[in-house]
CSV table of C-alpha atoms and ligand atoms in Angstrom, one decimal:
chain,number,residue,atom,x,y,z
Q,1,MET,CA,82.2,-50.0,7.0
Q,2,ASN,CA,83.4,-46.6,5.9
Q,3,LYS,CA,80.3,-44.6,5.5
Q,4,VAL,CA,81.8,-41.7,3.6
Q,5,GLU,CA,80.9,-39.6,0.6
Q,6,TRP,CA,82.0,-42.4,-1.6
Q,7,ASP,CA,79.4,-45.0,-2.0
Q,8,TYR,CA,79.8,-47.3,-4.9
Q,9,GLU,CA,77.3,-49.8,-3.8
Q,10,PRO,CA,74.6,-48.8,-6.3
Q,11,PHE,CA,77.2,-49.0,-9.1
Q,12,TRP,CA,78.2,-52.5,-8.0
Q,13,SER,CA,74.6,-53.6,-8.0
Q,14,GLU,CA,74.2,-52.2,-11.5
Q,15,ALA,CA,77.5,-53.9,-12.6
Q,16,VAL,CA,76.2,-57.2,-11.2
Q,17,ALA,CA,72.9,-56.9,-13.0
Q,18,GLN,CA,74.8,-56.3,-16.3
Q,19,ILE,CA,77.2,-59.2,-15.6
Q,20,ARG,CA,74.2,-61.4,-14.9
Q,21,ASN,CA,72.8,-60.5,-18.3
Q,22,HIS,CA,76.0,-61.3,-20.0
Q,23,LEU,CA,76.9,-64.7,-18.5
Q,24,SER,CA,75.1,-68.0,-18.5
Q,25,ASP,CA,73.3,-68.8,-15.2
Q,26,GLN,CA,75.9,-71.5,-14.5
Q,27,GLU,CA,78.9,-69.2,-15.0
Q,28,TYR,CA,77.2,-66.4,-13.0
Q,29,SER,CA,76.4,-68.6,-10.0
Q,30,MET,CA,79.8,-70.2,-10.2
Q,31,TRP,CA,81.7,-66.9,-9.9
Q,32,PHE,CA,79.5,-64.0,-8.9
Q,33,ALA,CA,77.0,-65.4,-6.5
Q,34,SER,CA,79.6,-65.4,-3.7
Q,35,ILE,CA,81.0,-61.9,-4.3
Q,36,PHE,CA,79.6,-59.2,-2.0
Q,37,TYR,CA,80.0,-55.5,-1.8
Q,38,GLU,CA,81.8,-54.5,1.4
Q,39,SER,CA,82.8,-50.8,1.4
Q,40,SER,CA,83.9,-47.9,-0.7
Q,41,ASP,CA,86.8,-45.5,-0.6
Q,42,ASN,CA,88.0,-42.8,-3.0
Q,43,GLN,CA,87.7,-44.5,-6.4
Q,44,THR,CA,88.0,-47.8,-4.7
Q,45,ILE,CA,85.5,-50.5,-4.1
Q,46,VAL,CA,86.0,-53.4,-1.7
Q,47,LEU,CA,84.4,-56.7,-2.4
Q,48,SER,CA,84.4,-59.8,-0.3
Q,49,VAL,CA,85.1,-63.3,-1.7
Q,50,PRO,CA,85.1,-66.6,0.2
Q,51,SER,CA,88.7,-67.6,-0.3
Q,52,ALA,CA,92.1,-66.6,-1.7
Q,53,PHE,CA,91.8,-69.2,-4.4
Q,54,TYR,CA,88.5,-67.8,-5.4
Q,55,ARG,CA,89.9,-64.3,-5.4
Q,56,ASP,CA,92.8,-65.3,-7.6
Q,57,GLN,CA,90.5,-67.0,-10.1
Q,58,ILE,CA,88.2,-64.0,-10.2
Q,59,CYS,CA,91.1,-61.7,-10.8
Q,60,LYS,CA,92.5,-63.9,-13.5
Q,61,ARG,CA,89.2,-64.3,-15.3
Q,62,TYR,CA,87.2,-61.2,-14.7
Q,63,TYR,CA,89.2,-58.4,-13.2
Q,64,GLN,CA,89.4,-56.4,-16.4
Q,65,TYR,CA,85.8,-57.0,-17.2
Q,66,ILE,CA,84.6,-55.9,-13.8
Q,67,LYS,CA,86.9,-52.9,-13.8
Q,68,GLN,CA,85.7,-51.8,-17.3
Q,69,LEU,CA,82.1,-52.0,-16.2
Q,70,LEU,CA,82.7,-50.0,-13.0
Q,71,ASP,CA,84.8,-47.5,-14.9
Q,72,GLU,CA,82.0,-47.0,-17.4
Q,73,LEU,CA,79.3,-46.7,-14.7
Q,74,THR,CA,81.1,-44.4,-12.4
Q,75,GLY,CA,83.1,-42.4,-14.9
Q,76,CYS,CA,86.2,-42.9,-12.7
Q,77,ASP,CA,89.3,-45.0,-13.0
Q,78,MET,CA,88.3,-47.5,-10.3
Q,79,LYS,CA,90.4,-49.7,-8.2
Q,80,ILE,CA,88.9,-53.0,-7.0
Q,81,GLU,CA,90.1,-54.6,-3.8
Q,82,PHE,CA,89.1,-58.0,-2.5
Q,83,MET,CA,88.9,-59.1,1.1
Q,84,ILE,CA,88.5,-62.7,2.1
Q,85,LYS,CA,85.5,-63.6,4.2
Q,86,SER,CA,84.8,-67.2,4.7
Q,87,GLN,CA,81.1,-68.3,4.5
Q,88,SER,CA,80.9,-68.8,8.2
Q,89,GLN,CA,82.0,-65.2,9.0
Q,90,LYS,CA,78.7,-63.6,9.5
Q,91,THR,CA,79.9,-60.2,10.8
Q,92,ASN,CA,82.2,-57.8,9.1
Q,93,SER,CA,85.8,-59.0,9.4
Q,94,ASP,CA,89.0,-57.1,9.0
Q,95,LYS,CA,90.7,-57.0,5.7
Q,96,GLU,CA,92.9,-60.0,5.3
Q,97,THR,CA,96.0,-59.7,3.3
Q,98,THR,CA,97.3,-63.3,3.7
Q,99,SER,CA,95.6,-66.4,2.5
Q,100,SER,CA,93.9,-68.4,5.1
Q,101,SER,CA,91.8,-70.5,2.8
Q,102,THR,CA,92.0,-74.1,1.8
Q,103,GLY,CA,92.2,-73.0,-1.8
Q,104,GLU,CA,91.6,-75.9,-4.0
Q,105,GLU,CA,89.2,-77.5,-1.5
Q,106,GLU,CA,87.0,-74.5,-1.3
Q,107,TYR,CA,87.0,-74.3,-5.1
Q,108,GLN,CA,85.6,-77.8,-5.1
Q,109,ASP,CA,83.0,-76.8,-2.5
Q,110,ILE,CA,82.0,-73.8,-4.6
Q,111,GLN,CA,81.7,-76.0,-7.7
Q,112,GLN,CA,79.7,-78.5,-5.8
Q,113,SER,CA,77.3,-76.0,-4.4
Q,114,THR,CA,76.8,-74.3,-7.7
Q,115,GLN,CA,76.1,-77.6,-9.3
Q,116,ILE,CA,73.4,-78.1,-6.7
Q,117,ILE,CA,72.0,-74.7,-7.5
Q,118,ASN,CA,72.1,-75.5,-11.2
Q,119,ARG,CA,70.5,-78.8,-10.8
Q,120,LYS,CA,67.7,-77.1,-8.9
Q,121,LYS,CA,67.4,-74.4,-11.5
Q,122,ASN,CA,67.4,-76.8,-14.4
Q,123,GLY,CA,64.1,-77.0,-16.0
Q,124,GLU,CA,63.0,-73.8,-14.2
Q,125,PHE,CA,61.7,-70.9,-16.1
Q,126,ASN,CA,62.4,-67.2,-16.0
Q,127,PRO,CA,59.5,-66.0,-13.8
Q,128,ASP,CA,59.2,-62.8,-15.9
Q,129,TYR,CA,58.4,-64.8,-19.0
Q,130,THR,CA,54.7,-65.1,-18.6
Q,131,PHE,CA,51.7,-64.5,-20.8
Q,132,GLU,CA,50.7,-61.6,-18.5
Q,133,ASN,CA,54.0,-59.8,-19.2
Q,134,PHE,CA,53.8,-60.3,-22.9
Q,135,ILE,CA,52.4,-57.4,-24.9
Q,136,ILE,CA,50.3,-58.5,-27.8
Q,137,GLY,CA,50.4,-56.7,-31.1
Q,138,ASP,CA,49.4,-57.5,-34.6
Q,139,ASN,CA,52.9,-58.9,-35.1
Q,140,SER,CA,52.5,-61.5,-32.3
Q,141,SER,CA,48.9,-62.2,-31.7
Q,142,PHE,CA,48.8,-65.4,-33.7
Q,143,ALA,CA,51.9,-66.8,-31.9
Q,144,TYR,CA,50.6,-65.6,-28.6
Q,145,ASN,CA,47.2,-67.2,-28.9
Q,146,ALA,CA,48.7,-70.5,-30.2
Q,147,CYS,CA,51.0,-70.7,-27.2
Q,148,LEU,CA,48.2,-69.9,-24.8
Q,149,ALA,CA,46.0,-72.5,-26.3
Q,150,ILE,CA,48.8,-75.1,-26.0
Q,151,ALA,CA,49.4,-74.1,-22.4
Q,152,LYS,CA,45.8,-74.5,-21.6
Q,153,ASN,CA,45.5,-77.8,-23.3
Q,154,PRO,CA,48.9,-79.4,-24.0
Q,155,GLY,CA,49.0,-82.2,-26.5
Q,156,ALA,CA,45.4,-81.6,-27.7
Q,157,SER,CA,46.0,-79.7,-30.8
Q,158,TYR,CA,48.8,-77.8,-32.5
Q,159,ASN,CA,51.3,-80.5,-31.8
Q,160,PRO,CA,54.1,-79.9,-32.5
Q,161,CYS,CA,54.2,-76.1,-32.7
Q,162,LEU,CA,57.0,-74.1,-34.1
Q,163,ILE,CA,57.5,-70.4,-33.4
Q,164,TYR,CA,59.9,-68.6,-35.7
Q,165,GLY,CA,61.1,-65.1,-36.0
Q,166,GLY,CA,64.2,-62.9,-35.7
Q,167,VAL,CA,66.4,-62.3,-32.7
Q,168,GLY,CA,64.8,-60.5,-29.7
Q,169,LEU,CA,61.2,-60.8,-30.9
Q,170,GLY,CA,60.0,-62.8,-27.9
Q,171,LYS,CA,60.4,-66.5,-28.9
Q,172,THR,CA,62.1,-67.5,-25.6
Q,173,HIS,CA,59.6,-65.4,-23.7
Q,174,LEU,CA,56.6,-67.2,-25.3
Q,175,ILE,CA,58.0,-70.7,-25.1
Q,176,GLN,CA,58.8,-70.2,-21.5
Q,177,SER,CA,55.4,-68.7,-20.8
Q,178,ILE,CA,54.0,-72.1,-21.8
Q,179,GLY,CA,56.1,-73.7,-19.1
Q,180,ASN,CA,55.3,-71.2,-16.4
Q,181,TYR,CA,51.6,-71.4,-17.1
Q,182,ILE,CA,51.4,-75.1,-17.0
Q,183,LEU,CA,53.5,-75.4,-13.8
Q,184,SER,CA,51.4,-72.8,-12.1
Q,185,LYS,CA,48.4,-75.1,-12.6
Q,186,GLU,CA,50.0,-78.5,-12.2
Q,187,LYS,CA,53.2,-79.0,-10.2
Q,188,ASN,CA,53.8,-82.6,-11.0
Q,189,ILE,CA,53.9,-82.4,-14.7
Q,190,HIS,CA,57.3,-83.2,-16.2
Q,191,ILE,CA,58.3,-80.3,-18.6
Q,192,SER,CA,61.7,-80.1,-20.2
Q,193,TYR,CA,62.8,-76.8,-21.5
Q,194,VAL,CA,66.2,-76.9,-23.3
Q,195,THR,CA,68.0,-74.9,-25.9
Q,196,ALA,CA,69.1,-76.8,-28.9
Q,197,GLU,CA,72.6,-76.0,-27.9
Q,198,THR,CA,72.3,-77.5,-24.5
Q,199,PHE,CA,70.5,-80.5,-26.0
Q,200,THR,CA,73.5,-80.9,-28.4
Q,201,ASN,CA,76.1,-80.6,-25.7
Q,202,GLU,CA,74.3,-83.0,-23.4
Q,203,PHE,CA,74.0,-85.5,-26.2
Q,204,ILE,CA,77.7,-85.3,-27.0
Q,205,GLN,CA,78.6,-85.6,-23.4
Q,206,SER,CA,76.4,-88.6,-22.9
Q,207,ILE,CA,78.1,-90.4,-25.7
Q,208,GLY,CA,81.5,-89.5,-24.3
Q,209,GLU,CA,80.6,-90.8,-20.9
Q,210,GLY,CA,78.8,-93.9,-22.2
Q,211,LYS,CA,75.5,-92.6,-20.8
Q,212,ASN,CA,73.5,-92.3,-24.0
Q,213,HIS,CA,70.8,-94.5,-22.5
Q,214,GLN,CA,70.2,-92.0,-19.7
Q,215,PHE,CA,70.1,-89.2,-22.2
Q,216,LYS,CA,67.5,-90.9,-24.3
Q,217,ASN,CA,65.4,-91.6,-21.2
Q,218,LYS,CA,65.6,-88.1,-20.0
Q,219,TYR,CA,64.0,-86.6,-23.1
Q,220,ARG,CA,61.8,-89.4,-24.3
Q,221,LYS,CA,60.0,-89.7,-21.0
Q,222,VAL,CA,58.9,-86.1,-20.5
Q,223,ASP,CA,55.3,-84.9,-20.7
Q,224,ILE,CA,56.1,-81.7,-22.5
Q,225,LEU,CA,59.3,-80.9,-24.5
Q,226,LEU,CA,60.2,-77.3,-25.3
Q,227,VAL,CA,63.3,-76.8,-27.5
Q,228,ASP,CA,64.5,-73.3,-28.1
Q,229,ASP,CA,66.6,-72.2,-31.1
Q,230,ILE,CA,66.6,-75.3,-33.3
Q,231,HIS,CA,68.5,-73.4,-36.0
Q,232,PHE,CA,71.5,-74.3,-33.9
Q,233,LEU,CA,71.1,-78.0,-35.0
Q,234,GLN,CA,72.2,-77.2,-38.5
Q,235,ASN,CA,75.0,-79.5,-39.5
Q,236,LYS,CA,74.8,-81.4,-36.3
Q,237,ASN,CA,73.7,-84.6,-38.0
Q,238,GLN,CA,74.0,-87.0,-35.1
Q,239,THR,CA,72.1,-84.6,-32.8
Q,240,GLN,CA,69.4,-84.2,-35.4
Q,241,GLU,CA,69.1,-88.0,-35.6
Q,242,GLU,CA,68.7,-88.1,-31.9
Q,243,LEU,CA,66.1,-85.4,-31.8
Q,244,PHE,CA,64.3,-87.1,-34.7
Q,245,HIS,CA,63.8,-90.3,-32.5
Q,246,THR,CA,62.9,-88.3,-29.5
Q,247,PHE,CA,60.3,-86.5,-31.6
Q,248,ASN,CA,58.8,-89.7,-32.8
Q,249,ALA,CA,58.6,-91.2,-29.3
Q,250,LEU,CA,56.9,-88.2,-27.9
Q,251,TYR,CA,54.6,-87.7,-30.9
Q,252,ASP,CA,53.4,-91.2,-30.8
Q,253,SER,CA,52.5,-90.9,-27.2
Q,254,ASN,CA,50.7,-87.6,-27.8
Q,255,ARG,CA,53.1,-85.4,-25.8
Q,256,GLN,CA,53.2,-81.8,-26.6
Q,257,MET,CA,56.3,-80.4,-28.3
Q,258,VAL,CA,57.1,-76.7,-29.0
Q,259,PHE,CA,60.1,-75.5,-30.9
Q,260,THR,CA,61.5,-72.1,-31.8
Q,261,CYS,CA,63.7,-71.1,-34.7
Q,262,ASP,CA,65.2,-67.9,-36.0
Q,263,ARG,CA,63.7,-68.4,-39.5
Q,264,PRO,CA,61.1,-70.6,-41.3
Q,265,VAL,CA,62.2,-74.2,-41.2
Q,266,SER,CA,62.2,-74.3,-45.0
Q,267,GLU,CA,65.2,-71.9,-44.9
Q,268,LEU,CA,67.3,-74.1,-42.6
Q,269,LYS,CA,69.7,-75.4,-45.2
Q,270,GLU,CA,71.6,-78.0,-43.2
Q,271,LEU,CA,68.7,-79.9,-41.7
Q,272,THR,CA,67.8,-83.5,-42.7
Q,273,ALA,CA,64.6,-83.7,-44.7
Q,274,ARG,CA,63.0,-86.0,-42.3
Q,275,LEU,CA,63.5,-83.8,-39.3
Q,276,ARG,CA,62.4,-80.8,-41.3
Q,277,SER,CA,59.2,-82.5,-42.2
Q,278,ARG,CA,58.6,-83.3,-38.5
Q,279,PHE,CA,58.9,-79.7,-37.6
Q,280,GLU,CA,56.6,-78.6,-40.4
Q,281,ARG,CA,54.0,-81.2,-39.4
Q,282,GLY,CA,52.1,-79.2,-36.8
Q,283,LEU,CA,51.5,-75.5,-36.5
Q,284,ASN,CA,54.2,-73.0,-37.7
Q,285,VAL,CA,53.6,-69.4,-36.5
Q,286,ASP,CA,55.8,-66.4,-37.0
Q,287,LEU,CA,56.7,-63.4,-34.8
Q,288,GLN,CA,57.3,-60.2,-36.7
Q,289,PRO,CA,58.9,-57.0,-35.3
Q,290,PRO,CA,56.4,-54.9,-33.3
Q,291,ASP,CA,55.0,-51.8,-34.9
Q,292,TYR,CA,55.2,-48.3,-33.3
Q,293,GLU,CA,52.1,-48.7,-31.1
Q,294,THR,CA,53.2,-52.1,-29.8
Q,295,ARG,CA,56.7,-50.8,-29.1
Q,296,SER,CA,55.2,-48.0,-27.0
Q,297,ALA,CA,52.9,-50.4,-25.2
Q,298,ILE,CA,55.9,-52.7,-24.4
Q,299,LEU,CA,58.0,-49.8,-23.1
Q,300,LYS,CA,55.1,-48.7,-20.9
Q,301,LYS,CA,54.6,-52.2,-19.5
Q,302,LYS,CA,58.3,-52.6,-18.8
Q,303,CYS,CA,58.4,-49.2,-17.0
Q,304,GLU,CA,55.4,-50.3,-14.9
Q,305,LEU,CA,57.0,-53.6,-14.0
Q,306,GLN,CA,60.0,-51.7,-12.8
Q,307,ASN,CA,58.0,-49.1,-11.0
Q,308,PHE,CA,59.5,-46.3,-13.0
Q,309,SER,CA,57.7,-43.3,-14.4
Q,310,MET,CA,59.0,-42.3,-17.8
Q,311,PRO,CA,57.8,-39.1,-19.5
Q,312,ASN,CA,55.6,-39.8,-22.5
Q,313,GLU,CA,57.8,-37.9,-24.9
Q,314,VAL,CA,60.7,-40.2,-24.0
Q,315,ILE,CA,58.6,-43.3,-24.6
Q,316,GLU,CA,57.6,-41.8,-28.0
Q,317,TYR,CA,61.3,-41.1,-28.8
Q,318,ILE,CA,62.5,-44.6,-28.0
Q,319,SER,CA,59.6,-46.2,-29.8
Q,320,SER,CA,60.2,-44.2,-33.0
Q,321,THR,CA,64.0,-44.6,-32.9
Q,322,ILE,CA,64.5,-48.2,-31.9
Q,323,THR,CA,62.7,-50.3,-34.4
Q,324,SER,CA,64.7,-53.5,-34.6
Q,325,ASN,CA,63.4,-55.7,-31.9
Q,326,VAL,CA,62.1,-55.9,-28.3
Q,327,ARG,CA,65.5,-56.8,-26.9
Q,328,ASP,CA,67.0,-53.6,-28.2
Q,329,LEU,CA,64.0,-51.6,-26.8
Q,330,GLU,CA,64.5,-53.2,-23.5
Q,331,SER,CA,68.2,-52.5,-23.2
Q,332,SER,CA,67.7,-48.8,-24.1
Q,333,LEU,CA,65.1,-48.6,-21.3
Q,334,THR,CA,67.4,-50.4,-18.9
Q,335,LYS,CA,70.1,-48.0,-19.6
Q,336,LEU,CA,67.9,-45.0,-19.0
Q,337,ILE,CA,66.5,-46.4,-15.8
Q,338,ALA,CA,69.9,-47.2,-14.5
Q,339,TYR,CA,71.1,-43.7,-15.3
Q,340,SER,CA,68.2,-42.2,-13.5
Q,341,ARG,CA,68.5,-44.4,-10.4
Q,342,LEU,CA,72.2,-44.1,-10.1
Q,343,LEU,CA,72.4,-40.4,-10.5
Q,344,GLY,CA,69.1,-39.6,-8.9
Q,345,LYS,CA,68.0,-37.6,-12.0
Q,346,GLU,CA,64.7,-37.6,-13.8
Q,347,ILE,CA,64.9,-38.7,-17.4
Q,348,THR,CA,64.2,-35.9,-19.9
Q,349,LEU,CA,64.1,-36.0,-23.7
Q,350,PRO,CA,67.6,-34.4,-24.0
Q,351,ILE,CA,69.0,-36.8,-21.5
Q,352,ALA,CA,67.5,-39.8,-23.3
Q,353,LYS,CA,68.9,-38.6,-26.6
Q,354,GLU,CA,72.3,-38.1,-25.2
Q,355,GLN,CA,72.3,-41.4,-23.3
Q,356,LEU,CA,71.1,-43.4,-26.3
Q,357,LYS,CA,73.1,-41.7,-29.0
Q,358,ASP,CA,75.9,-44.3,-28.8
Q,359,SER,CA,73.7,-47.2,-28.3
Q,360,TYR,CA,74.6,-49.4,-31.3
Q,361,SER,CA,71.1,-50.8,-31.5
Q,362,ILE,CA,69.7,-47.4,-32.1
Q,363,GLN,CA,71.1,-47.2,-35.6
Q,364,SER,CA,69.3,-48.7,-38.5
Q,365,ASN,CA,69.4,-52.4,-38.8
Q,366,GLN,CA,70.5,-52.4,-42.4
Q,367,SER,CA,73.1,-54.9,-43.3
Q,368,PHE,CA,76.8,-54.2,-43.7
Q,369,THR,CA,79.3,-55.1,-46.3
Q,370,ILE,CA,81.9,-57.8,-45.6
Q,371,ASP,CA,84.4,-55.2,-46.9
Q,372,THR,CA,83.6,-52.9,-44.0
Q,373,ILE,CA,83.7,-55.7,-41.5
Q,374,GLN,CA,87.1,-56.8,-42.8
Q,375,LYS,CA,88.4,-53.2,-42.7
Q,376,VAL,CA,87.2,-52.5,-39.1
Q,377,VAL,CA,88.3,-55.9,-37.7
Q,378,GLY,CA,91.6,-55.6,-39.5
Q,379,GLU,CA,92.3,-52.2,-38.0
Q,380,TYR,CA,91.3,-53.4,-34.6
Q,381,PHE,CA,93.9,-56.1,-34.7
Q,382,ASN,CA,96.5,-54.1,-36.6
Q,383,LEU,CA,96.1,-56.1,-39.8
Q,384,SER,CA,95.0,-55.3,-43.3
Q,385,SER,CA,92.0,-56.7,-45.1
Q,386,ILE,CA,94.4,-58.5,-47.4
Q,387,ASP,CA,95.8,-60.4,-44.4
Q,388,LEU,CA,92.4,-61.6,-43.5
Q,389,LYS,CA,91.8,-62.8,-47.1
Q,390,SER,CA,95.2,-64.4,-47.4
Q,391,LYS,CA,96.1,-68.0,-47.1
Q,392,LYS,CA,98.3,-67.3,-44.0
Q,393,ARG,CA,97.3,-69.3,-41.0
Q,394,THR,CA,99.4,-67.9,-38.2
Q,395,LYS,CA,97.7,-67.5,-34.9
Q,396,ALA,CA,97.9,-63.7,-35.2
Q,397,ILE,CA,95.8,-63.7,-38.3
Q,398,ALA,CA,93.7,-66.8,-37.7
Q,399,PHE,CA,91.8,-65.5,-34.7
Q,400,PRO,CA,91.0,-62.0,-36.2
Q,401,ARG,CA,89.9,-63.8,-39.3
Q,402,GLN,CA,87.5,-66.0,-37.3
Q,403,VAL,CA,86.1,-62.9,-35.6
Q,404,ALA,CA,85.6,-61.2,-38.9
Q,405,MET,CA,83.8,-64.3,-40.3
Q,406,TYR,CA,81.7,-64.5,-37.2
Q,407,LEU,CA,80.7,-60.8,-37.5
Q,408,SER,CA,80.0,-61.3,-41.2
Q,409,ARG,CA,77.6,-64.0,-40.3
Q,410,LYS,CA,76.0,-62.0,-37.6
Q,411,LEU,CA,75.7,-58.7,-39.4
Q,412,THR,CA,75.0,-59.6,-43.0
Q,413,ASP,CA,72.7,-61.9,-44.9
Q,414,TYR,CA,75.5,-63.6,-46.7
Q,415,SER,CA,75.5,-67.4,-46.5
Q,416,THR,CA,78.5,-69.2,-45.2
Q,417,THR,CA,79.5,-70.1,-48.7
Q,418,GLU,CA,79.4,-66.5,-49.8
Q,419,ILE,CA,81.4,-65.4,-46.7
Q,420,GLY,CA,84.0,-68.1,-47.4
Q,421,TYR,CA,84.3,-66.7,-50.9
Q,422,GLU,CA,84.9,-63.2,-49.6
Q,423,PHE,CA,87.7,-64.5,-47.3
Q,424,GLY,CA,90.0,-65.6,-50.0
Q,425,GLY,CA,87.9,-68.4,-51.4
Q,426,ARG,CA,87.5,-70.5,-48.3
Q,427,ASP,CA,85.1,-73.3,-47.9
Q,428,HIS,CA,81.8,-72.8,-46.1
Q,429,SER,CA,82.7,-75.3,-43.4
Q,430,THR,CA,85.7,-73.1,-42.5
Q,431,VAL,CA,83.3,-70.2,-41.9
Q,432,MET,CA,81.0,-72.4,-39.9
Q,433,HIS,CA,83.9,-73.7,-37.8
Q,434,ALA,CA,85.0,-70.1,-37.2
Q,435,CYS,CA,81.5,-69.1,-36.0
Q,436,GLN,CA,81.3,-72.0,-33.7
Q,437,ARG,CA,84.8,-71.3,-32.3
Q,438,ILE,CA,83.9,-67.7,-31.5
Q,439,GLU,CA,80.5,-68.7,-30.1
Q,440,SER,CA,82.0,-71.2,-27.8
Q,441,ARG,CA,84.7,-68.8,-26.7
Q,442,LEU,CA,82.0,-66.2,-26.0
Q,443,GLN,CA,80.5,-68.6,-23.4
Q,444,SER,CA,83.7,-68.7,-21.4
Q,445,ASP,CA,85.4,-65.4,-22.1
Q,446,PRO,CA,83.4,-62.3,-21.0
Q,447,MET,CA,86.2,-60.1,-22.3
Q,448,LEU,CA,85.6,-61.3,-25.8
Q,449,GLU,CA,81.9,-60.4,-25.5
Q,450,GLY,CA,83.0,-56.8,-24.7
Q,451,ASN,CA,85.4,-56.7,-27.6
Q,452,ILE,CA,82.8,-58.1,-30.0
Q,453,GLN,CA,80.3,-55.4,-28.9
Q,454,ARG,CA,82.9,-52.8,-29.4
Q,455,LEU,CA,83.7,-54.0,-32.9
Q,456,ILE,CA,80.0,-54.0,-33.8
Q,457,ARG,CA,79.7,-50.4,-32.6
Q,458,GLN,CA,82.8,-49.5,-34.7
Q,459,ILE,CA,81.4,-51.2,-37.8
Q,460,LYS,CA,78.1,-49.3,-37.4
Q,461,GLU,CA,80.0,-46.1,-36.9
Q,462,HIS,CA,82.2,-46.7,-39.9
Q,463,LYS,CA,79.1,-47.1,-41.9
Q,464,LYS,CA,77.5,-43.9,-40.6
Q,465,HIS,CA,80.6,-41.8,-41.3
Q,466,ASN,CA,81.0,-43.3,-44.8
Q,467,ARG,CA,77.5,-42.9,-46.0
R,501,ADP,P1,64.1,-64.2,-28.7
R,501,ADP,O1,64.1,-65.5,-28.0
R,501,ADP,O2,63.1,-64.2,-29.8
R,501,ADP,O3,65.4,-63.8,-29.2
R,501,ADP,P2,63.3,-63.1,-26.2
R,501,ADP,O4,62.1,-63.9,-25.9
R,501,ADP,O5,64.6,-63.4,-25.5
R,501,ADP,O6,63.6,-63.0,-27.8
R,501,ADP,O7,62.9,-61.5,-26.0
R,501,ADP,C1,63.9,-60.5,-25.7
R,501,ADP,C2,63.4,-59.7,-24.6
R,501,ADP,O8,62.2,-58.9,-25.0
R,501,ADP,C3,62.9,-60.5,-23.4
R,501,ADP,O9,63.3,-59.8,-22.2
R,501,ADP,C4,61.4,-60.5,-23.5
R,501,ADP,O10,60.8,-60.5,-22.2
R,501,ADP,C5,61.1,-59.2,-24.2
R,501,ADP,N1,59.9,-59.3,-25.1
R,501,ADP,C6,59.9,-59.7,-26.3
R,501,ADP,N2,58.7,-59.6,-26.9
R,501,ADP,C7,57.9,-59.0,-25.9
R,501,ADP,C8,56.5,-58.6,-25.8
R,501,ADP,N3,55.7,-58.8,-26.9
R,501,ADP,N4,56.1,-58.1,-24.7
R,501,ADP,C9,56.9,-57.9,-23.6
R,501,ADP,N5,58.2,-58.3,-23.6
R,501,ADP,C10,58.7,-58.8,-24.8
R,502,MG,MG1,65.7,-66.8,-27.5
């Protein structure tokens, strides 16, 4: 390996950490678990992959994404080279230029092995999501105590329990803490953790494959059912029906159920009354954004967990500037820690201010007008706001319009009906369809995620400059 002044290994590690955060576990293990850092040269990083087929797939799907990340991290125009190293080659091999792989076959192998990994991981919990790692504040003590009581005595009281609150406030952390806690005491208990989205997808798939019976068995026979983000079930009537029956089966046999939702259930418009009444039956607790003291305490805890010493004034600065939610707090901290570790510099207040100035989460969380969103998205795609509102359905307009609708839903409090109205009087179902399309594309297209984040930044900047 060239041990020279160029060493991009730390940048690769950081890029991988960011990629991991952006992709689903399945996608990550499918494509990134088998890429390894090999060596560095001037503005060039060499990575090894198990086959030529794999390399081609990575290049097709992720080259731009990886390059963009590495460019940003290193501040250079980076070149990425791949060498092929089959799994059995334990020692460093020479760079291969020709394909010696079995291509398609290896792809099958990779898919199979990732399926095994996924199967093993299924139902597992993020080990960091524990009660010990959760900082309690006035905003969260009720929810925390309810979850802890449930974990200590599942099925006994508070059944079902529903935790609701905005994005990034710790819902997933708490619901998974219940799972981690119970499994640490009792290995043989059957806990199912599932997001409402996965539940929906599995349900649809089971119908398509004629395996509905297996699906029913899977969820109606668990000891504890944890379902994250039930707001996703809106408008999915058949899945709601299925969950309703699962609920009844589990409730009747006194099995603990915990749900999370991004708003009070009463505000879920597209939910059948009978399922809503089930969710409301037990305990409903809310999570509020943390106050200043809690934000500081969370930051201190996260620094401690990462073994990083951060000056107090920087902690104070982040706590007072980033008020939206814990996820935004965390990502600011991650950025500063990465900066410090990659460049070997201590974080000072000026550095923190400089590094976080562009962070889109740092700006206030006020909502935006649909007008602004249409303007920025239009400019981005070389269209006008009028195009986005027009009846035209060409592909060149339809996709940007879907993106604008998706962002309107994400960044404003407008209902889908109101958004439809702002887009040339379209129906609310068109808006919902657009949001679903973009959401599902986000799952498979990491480039789109980057573009969406860029658009959000531009929308926020537009607002700042036009105050
Ligand atoms: P939600 O599911 O509500 O969108 P998450 O549970 O994913 O939010 O939380 C976002 C991030 O913030 C996670 O990494 C989580 O560990 C962290 N987090 C949230 N609340 C707390 C808290 N009170 N203490 C420590 N970490 C927290
Ligand atoms: Mg969550």
